Coordinates of C-alpha atoms in Angstrom, one line a residue:
M1 CA -26.1 -6.9 102.7
H2 CA -23.3 -7.9 105.1
R3 CA -24.0 -11.6 104.4
S4 CA -23.7 -11.2 100.6
F5 CA -20.3 -9.5 101.0
S6 CA -19.0 -12.0 103.5
L7 CA -19.9 -14.8 101.1
I8 CA -18.2 -13.4 97.9
A9 CA -15.7 -10.8 99.1
D10 CA -12.7 -13.0 100.0
K11 CA -9.5 -13.4 98.1
W12 CA -10.4 -16.4 96.0
T13 CA -14.2 -16.6 95.7
L14 CA -14.7 -14.0 93.0
L15 CA -11.9 -15.4 90.9
I16 CA -13.3 -18.9 91.1
I17 CA -16.8 -17.6 90.2
M18 CA -15.3 -15.6 87.3
S19 CA -13.6 -18.8 86.0
L20 CA -16.8 -20.8 86.3
L21 CA -18.8 -18.1 84.5
Q22 CA -16.9 -19.3 81.4
G23 CA -18.4 -22.7 81.8
T24 CA -18.1 -26.1 83.5
K25 CA -14.6 -26.9 84.7
R26 CA -12.6 -29.5 86.4
N27 CA -10.6 -28.7 89.5
S28 CA -7.3 -28.6 87.6
E29 CA -8.7 -26.1 85.0
I30 CA -9.8 -23.8 87.8
Q31 CA -6.4 -24.1 89.5
R32 CA -4.6 -23.2 86.3
Q33 CA -6.8 -20.2 85.7
V34 CA -6.8 -18.8 89.2
Q35 CA -3.1 -18.1 89.6
G36 CA -1.6 -18.4 93.0
I37 CA -4.4 -20.4 94.6
T38 CA -3.2 -23.5 96.5
P39 CA -5.0 -26.8 96.0
K40 CA -6.1 -26.7 99.6
M41 CA -7.6 -23.2 99.3
L42 CA -9.3 -24.1 96.0
A43 CA -10.9 -27.1 97.7
Q44 CA -12.0 -25.1 100.7
T45 CA -13.5 -22.3 98.6
L46 CA -15.3 -24.8 96.3
K47 CA -16.7 -26.5 99.4
T48 CA -18.0 -23.2 100.7
L49 CA -19.6 -22.3 97.3
L50 CA -21.2 -25.8 97.3
K51 CA -22.5 -25.3 100.8
Y52 CA -24.2 -22.0 99.8
G53 CA -25.7 -23.4 96.6
M54 CA -23.6 -21.3 94.2
V55 CA -21.8 -24.3 92.6
D56 CA -22.8 -27.8 91.6
R57 CA -20.4 -30.7 91.7
K58 CA -20.7 -33.7 89.5
V59 CA -18.7 -36.8 90.0
F60 CA -18.3 -39.2 87.1
P61 CA -17.9 -42.9 87.9
E62 CA -14.6 -43.3 86.1
V63 CA -11.2 -44.4 87.1
P64 CA -9.7 -42.1 88.1
P65 CA -12.9 -40.2 89.1
R66 CA -13.6 -37.1 87.1
V67 CA -15.2 -34.2 89.0
E68 CA -16.7 -31.1 87.3
Y69 CA -17.9 -27.9 88.8
T70 CA -20.7 -25.7 87.4
L71 CA -22.3 -22.5 88.6
T72 CA -25.9 -22.9 89.7
E73 CA -28.6 -20.3 88.7
F74 CA -27.8 -18.6 92.0
G75 CA -24.1 -18.5 91.1
R76 CA -24.7 -17.3 87.6
S77 CA -26.8 -14.5 89.0
L78 CA -23.5 -12.8 89.8
S79 CA -22.6 -12.5 86.1
E80 CA -24.0 -8.9 85.7
P81 CA -22.6 -7.4 88.9
L82 CA -19.2 -9.0 88.3
S83 CA -19.2 -7.7 84.7
L84 CA -19.8 -4.2 86.1
L85 CA -17.0 -4.7 88.6
F86 CA -14.6 -6.0 85.9
D87 CA -15.4 -3.0 83.6
W88 CA -14.8 -0.6 86.5
S89 CA -11.4 -2.2 87.2
L90 CA -10.5 -1.8 83.6
D91 CA -11.6 1.8 83.5
W92 CA -9.6 2.6 86.7
E93 CA -6.6 0.2 86.0
D94 CA -4.0 3.0 85.9
E95 CA -5.2 4.5 89.2
L96 CA -5.3 1.1 90.8
N97 CA -1.8 0.3 89.6
K98 CA -0.6 3.6 91.2
I99 CA -2.2 2.7 94.5
Y100 CA -0.7 -0.8 94.5
S101 CA 2.8 0.4 93.5
K102 CA 2.7 3.0 96.4
K103 CA 1.6 0.3 98.8
K104 CA 4.5 -2.0 97.7
R105 CA 7.1 0.9 98.2
R106 CA 6.0 1.5 101.8
K107 CA 6.7 -2.1 102.8

């Protein structure tokens, strides 16, 4: 169980997976959708997801090269659990906003 959490529970992985659950995307599309992620962090996270077999990368022999990312079956298997997490976050949005606003005031 610890391994699964360490794989997906970082700041950017879940957001990238959520983006790719909508379909195949180019790097720039993911970058626009995942607000705040730097190009370096996006590249690093995609590399990790490729390493663990959650994402496929397809390079098209064009000039300039076009690269697309797609979730593998393993990556798509997160669809249902992430949907439940998303629903939970919507159900508790008011409470979560209170928590984050208190946290910001303490700083």
